[in-house]
Amino acid sequence: MAHFDVFNGDADGICALHQLRLARPRESTLVTGVKRDINLLKRVQARSGDSVTVLDISLDKNREELVRLLEQDVAVAYFDHHFAGEIPESNNLSVQIDTAGDVCTGLLVNRHLDGAFLPWAVTALFGDNLHDAARSAAQPLNLTESQLDQLETLGTLLNYNGYGSTLDDLYFPPDQLYRKIQPYADPFEFIASDTTFQTLSEGFESDMNRAKSIAPVLATERCAAFTFPNESFSRRVSGVYSNQLARENPDRAHALASLLPSGDYLVSVRAPLATKTGADELCRQFPTGGGRKAAAGINELPGDQLQAFLDAMQEQFS
């Protein structure tokens, strides 16, 4: 019988799977992609008796394919923190979903495993820009400030690697990045021993310096929005730069729209950290939009709808 591990290609998806497979090693087919590639269950060709673990992708966006698998007598375990909508009823489905603003999938897996690999859950929380939740979760570890900073950097870099419109935009395909992390039960050993960390760190610094030179197209007390050029760096940096802006201005919502070759925009939205709500509602107003309350996005915002998006953003966060 075959097993499939289906996971978001960002820090949260990778860290969630890593914890699970450290606790329960098994051979599996990895199904993942860039962070915005969330319709992943359509790529799972499982048969009766097979099993699937799904991590950090919206059930709402995969419901039709999930139902297909369940009806084919495939056992599915689902861990997620995004908007789910109606959850199918099936003896083949086990679900652990929590959409609270201070929860990520890595934390849900950590709870499921009774804290067995907590440093990786902390890394996932930092990667999802849930810094207060990360520090709170890390308290039993009694880490130094320097160690917390290292996990924050690791989570940020793993998240940074997931952003792009195609795998060509990324430094590492997410399945390859997971394989690089796989041998390490201790994230500090990975940081110290693997050249992957240094490669991502150097790329991150270069991209962030370019991002900081771009002025906003919208700047009010409640909202700020930026448009970035059609370059790989724009797509790579979109999520992590949005996260940094959110931390620097916790009462303000932020959007970063990266121009795509088609003339459409790849949009990242962050709700104000003070409220952690509204990002998903804004993005779902537009085709290809979705996400969670604190952080959401639009995969292909038509170029002629940019002003409509900016207007809707100001109304959402007024």
XYZ file of N, CA and C in Angstrom, residues 143-262:
360
model
N 15.309 28.251 26.106
C 16.324 28.662 25.150
C 16.878 30.041 25.505
N 18.112 30.292 25.108
C 18.679 31.629 25.242
C 18.090 32.532 24.167
N 18.281 33.840 24.336
C 17.801 34.784 23.325
C 18.477 34.517 21.983
N 19.746 34.159 22.037
C 20.474 33.843 20.809
C 19.884 32.624 20.102
N 19.506 31.608 20.858
C 18.909 30.410 20.259
C 17.542 30.713 19.664
N 16.748 31.540 20.363
C 15.452 31.946 19.807
C 15.643 32.708 18.500
N 16.654 33.572 18.476
C 16.942 34.323 17.253
C 17.313 33.384 16.103
N 18.055 32.323 16.410
C 18.431 31.357 15.376
C 17.204 30.650 14.807
N 16.280 30.243 15.682
C 15.061 29.586 15.193
C 14.195 30.569 14.402
N 14.176 31.831 14.834
C 13.432 32.850 14.081
C 14.017 33.000 12.677
N 15.327 33.058 12.596
C 15.980 33.190 11.290
C 15.721 31.961 10.427
N 15.815 30.781 11.019
C 15.575 29.554 10.262
C 14.155 29.521 9.726
N 13.177 29.823 10.559
C 11.787 29.840 10.109
C 11.567 30.848 8.997
N 12.175 32.021 9.141
C 12.055 33.061 8.120
C 12.644 32.604 6.791
N 13.817 31.960 6.843
C 14.485 31.523 5.615
C 13.729 30.382 4.942
N 13.210 29.443 5.722
C 12.430 28.350 5.132
C 11.172 28.898 4.469
N 10.573 29.910 5.091
C 9.385 30.524 4.513
C 9.744 31.302 3.244
N 10.816 32.040 3.319
C 11.318 32.815 2.171
C 11.517 31.922 0.953
N 12.044 30.725 1.160
C 12.317 29.832 0.038
C 11.046 29.376 -0.675
N 9.897 29.419 -0.007
C 8.673 28.890 -0.606
C 7.992 29.817 -1.585
N 8.367 31.098 -1.589
C 7.639 32.077 -2.391
C 8.184 32.157 -3.809
N 7.268 32.120 -4.776
C 7.599 32.241 -6.184
C 6.404 31.806 -6.991
N 6.342 32.211 -8.248
C 5.233 31.775 -9.081
C 5.494 30.396 -9.668
N 6.783 30.029 -9.799
C 7.162 28.685 -10.246
C 8.358 28.216 -9.425
N 8.674 26.938 -9.534
C 9.826 26.396 -8.807
C 11.128 27.064 -9.235
N 11.176 27.590 -10.461
C 12.392 28.251 -10.942
C 12.730 29.498 -10.140
N 11.736 30.102 -9.491
C 11.987 31.285 -8.664
C 12.691 30.934 -7.350
N 12.622 29.680 -6.927
C 13.098 29.277 -5.608
C 14.561 28.860 -5.635
N 15.215 28.982 -4.487
C 16.565 28.448 -4.358
C 16.550 26.928 -4.311
N 15.549 26.362 -3.627
C 15.436 24.909 -3.518
C 13.977 24.508 -3.721
N 13.674 23.518 -4.571
C 12.313 22.975 -4.585
C 11.956 22.499 -3.177
N 10.729 22.722 -2.703
C 10.395 22.393 -1.313
C 10.618 20.931 -0.937
N 10.399 19.990 -1.869
C 10.658 18.593 -1.510
C 12.152 18.368 -1.286
N 12.988 19.053 -2.064
C 14.436 18.951 -1.882
C 14.869 19.594 -0.561
N 14.252 20.730 -0.221
C 14.583 21.392 1.044
C 14.186 20.513 2.222
N 13.019 19.872 2.128
C 12.620 18.938 3.180
C 13.641 17.807 3.319
N 14.112 17.271 2.198
C 15.094 16.183 2.253
C 16.393 16.639 2.903
N 16.764 17.900 2.729
C 17.980 18.412 3.355
C 17.820 18.514 4.876
N 16.604 18.844 5.296
C 16.324 18.955 6.734
C 16.125 17.592 7.385
N 15.664 16.644 6.619
C 15.217 15.340 7.130
C 16.195 14.653 8.084
N 17.516 14.694 7.858
C 18.425 13.988 8.773
C 18.565 14.622 10.151
N 18.026 15.825 10.353
C 18.320 16.587 11.561
C 17.118 16.647 12.511
N 17.223 15.954 13.636
C 16.202 16.085 14.673
C 16.346 17.414 15.405
N 17.552 17.974 15.391
C 17.868 19.214 16.100
C 18.056 20.337 15.076
N 17.198 21.364 15.093
C 17.359 22.445 14.109
C 18.679 23.185 14.241
N 19.224 23.252 15.457
C 20.496 23.949 15.637
C 21.632 23.205 14.938
N 21.533 21.904 14.878
C 22.539 21.121 14.156
C 22.421 21.385 12.657
N 21.196 21.491 12.154
C 21.004 21.822 10.742
C 21.611 23.187 10.420
N 21.346 24.176 11.263
C 21.874 25.528 11.053
C 23.398 25.517 11.002
N 24.007 24.747 11.888
C 25.466 24.744 12.009
C 26.148 23.887 10.948
N 25.460 22.866 10.454
C 26.134 21.840 9.650
C 25.847 21.894 8.160
N 24.711 22.458 7.758
C 24.281 22.332 6.370
C 24.449 23.648 5.617
N 25.078 23.600 4.447
C 25.309 24.812 3.658
C 24.011 25.430 3.144
N 22.913 24.686 3.181
C 21.613 25.198 2.742
C 21.249 26.479 3.486
N 21.510 26.494 4.785
C 21.166 27.647 5.614
C 21.906 28.887 5.122
N 23.189 28.754 4.832
C 23.982 29.892 4.383
C 23.528 30.382 3.007
N 23.212 29.460 2.122
C 22.729 29.830 0.783
C 21.459 30.671 0.873
N 20.516 30.223 1.686
C 19.270 30.963 1.850
C 19.502 32.302 2.539
N 20.407 32.334 3.506
C 20.690 33.563 4.240
C 21.246 34.645 3.320
N 22.159 34.264 2.456
C 22.758 35.234 1.534
C 21.725 35.731 0.515
N 20.911 34.828 -0.015
C 19.869 35.228 -0.958
C 18.845 36.141 -0.313
N 18.488 35.833 0.900
C 17.510 36.618 1.647
C 18.006 38.054 1.852
N 19.245 38.190 2.269
C 19.793 39.528 2.539
C 19.803 40.379 1.266
N 20.206 39.774 0.158
C 20.247 40.501 -1.111
C 18.849 40.940 -1.546
N 17.890 40.023 -1.475
C 16.526 40.335 -1.904
C 15.875 41.394 -1.013
N 16.096 41.299 0.287
C 15.484 42.252 1.212
C 16.036 43.660 0.998
N 17.321 43.774 0.705
C 17.895 45.096 0.444
C 17.244 45.731 -0.783
N 16.956 44.948 -1.807
C 16.273 45.478 -2.993
C 14.835 45.873 -2.649
N 14.171 45.052 -1.847
C 12.776 45.333 -1.493
C 12.644 46.652 -0.734
N 13.576 46.916 0.154
C 13.498 48.119 0.989
C 13.645 49.402 0.186
N 14.136 49.316 -1.049
C 14.328 50.507 -1.884
C 13.060 50.908 -2.635
N 11.992 50.099 -2.524
C 10.760 50.351 -3.285
C 9.745 51.118 -2.432
N 9.267 52.225 -2.966
C 8.317 53.075 -2.232
C 6.897 52.523 -2.365
N 6.029 52.789 -1.368
C 4.643 52.289 -1.437
C 3.813 53.039 -2.475
N 2.801 52.347 -3.035
C 1.828 52.994 -3.923
C 0.605 53.439 -3.126
N 0.490 52.942 -1.908
C -0.586 53.334 -0.993
C -0.004 53.380 0.405
N -0.210 54.472 1.115
C 0.293 54.576 2.489
C -0.661 55.446 3.295
N -1.428 54.802 4.174
C -2.309 55.507 5.097
C -2.008 55.005 6.504
N -2.726 55.540 7.457
C -2.528 55.096 8.833
C -2.907 53.631 8.997
N -3.873 53.156 8.195
C -4.397 51.795 8.336
C -3.825 50.803 7.332
N -3.357 51.283 6.174
C -2.951 50.387 5.090
C -1.686 50.887 4.392
N -0.901 49.935 3.916
C 0.212 50.258 3.026
C 0.299 49.157 1.973
N 0.566 49.560 0.730
C 0.671 48.592 -0.355
C 1.846 48.964 -1.260
N 2.474 47.920 -1.796
C 3.646 48.091 -2.648
C 3.451 47.283 -3.925
N 3.965 47.788 -5.049
C 4.011 46.997 -6.275
C 5.472 46.741 -6.623
N 5.766 45.475 -6.932
C 7.132 45.061 -7.231
C 7.229 44.640 -8.696
N 8.418 44.778 -9.299
C 8.579 44.467 -10.720
C 8.522 42.966 -11.012
N 8.419 42.638 -12.295
C 8.370 41.243 -12.741
C 9.774 40.650 -12.722
N 10.242 40.319 -11.519
C 11.548 39.701 -11.335
C 11.421 38.623 -10.255
N 12.286 37.617 -10.340
C 12.221 36.513 -9.385
C 12.377 36.999 -7.953
N 13.238 37.990 -7.723
C 13.451 38.467 -6.366
C 12.151 38.987 -5.763
N 11.315 39.633 -6.586
C 10.046 40.175 -6.100
C 9.158 39.068 -5.550
N 9.083 37.981 -6.292
C 8.214 36.880 -5.885
C 8.805 36.135 -4.676
N 10.112 36.023 -4.635
C 10.752 35.340 -3.496
C 10.557 36.105 -2.200
N 10.634 37.419 -2.278
C 10.669 38.229 -1.063
C 9.276 38.646 -0.592
N 8.254 38.366 -1.400
C 6.929 38.935 -1.137
C 6.393 38.597 0.251
N 6.522 37.356 0.666
C 5.970 36.960 1.953
C 6.776 37.457 3.130
N 8.100 37.271 3.085
C 8.929 37.649 4.238
C 8.988 39.162 4.406
N 8.978 39.906 3.303
C 8.988 41.365 3.428
C 7.647 41.853 3.976
N 6.556 41.219 3.545
C 5.244 41.554 4.113
C 5.233 41.300 5.620
N 5.832 40.181 6.030
C 5.889 39.858 7.455
C 6.678 40.906 8.230
N 7.804 41.342 7.669
C 8.619 42.341 8.362
C 7.868 43.660 8.490
N 7.203 44.074 7.416
C 6.420 45.307 7.469
C 5.331 45.221 8.535
N 4.709 44.032 8.631
C 3.645 43.844 9.628
C 4.184 43.981 11.042
N 5.376 43.454 11.278
C 5.967 43.558 12.623
C 6.368 44.997 12.942
N 6.845 45.717 11.930
C 7.289 47.088 12.160
C 6.125 48.051 12.360
N 4.959 47.704 11.799
C 3.764 48.565 11.898
C 2.563 47.704 12.277
N 2.465 47.287 13.553
C 1.471 46.278 13.948
C 0.020 46.729 13.860
N -0.238 48.021 13.729
C -1.615 48.500 13.623
C -2.037 48.734 12.174
N -1.167 48.375 11.234
C -1.431 48.649 9.828
C -1.474 47.353 9.026
N -2.387 47.271 8.044
C -2.422 46.149 7.108
C -1.451 46.421 5.966
N -0.907 45.349 5.389
C 0.078 45.497 4.323
C -0.246 44.566 3.160
N 0.045 45.046 1.957
C -0.095 44.224 0.756
C 1.115 44.453 -0.139
N 1.572 43.365 -0.727
C 2.691 43.436 -1.658
C 2.264 42.727 -2.937
N 2.204 43.482 -4.033
C 1.746 42.946 -5.319
C 2.931 42.845 -6.274
N 3.308 41.628 -6.620
C 4.434 41.392 -7.530
C 3.905 41.145 -8.931
N 4.396 41.922 -9.889
C 3.954 41.796 -11.275
C 4.397 40.458 -11.852
N 3.478 39.772 -12.538
C 3.765 38.499 -13.191
C 3.962 38.727 -14.699
N 4.601 37.807 -15.397
C 4.790 37.966 -16.849
C 3.483 38.188 -17.605
N 2.386 37.669 -17.081
C 1.076 37.801 -17.736
C 0.489 39.200 -17.616
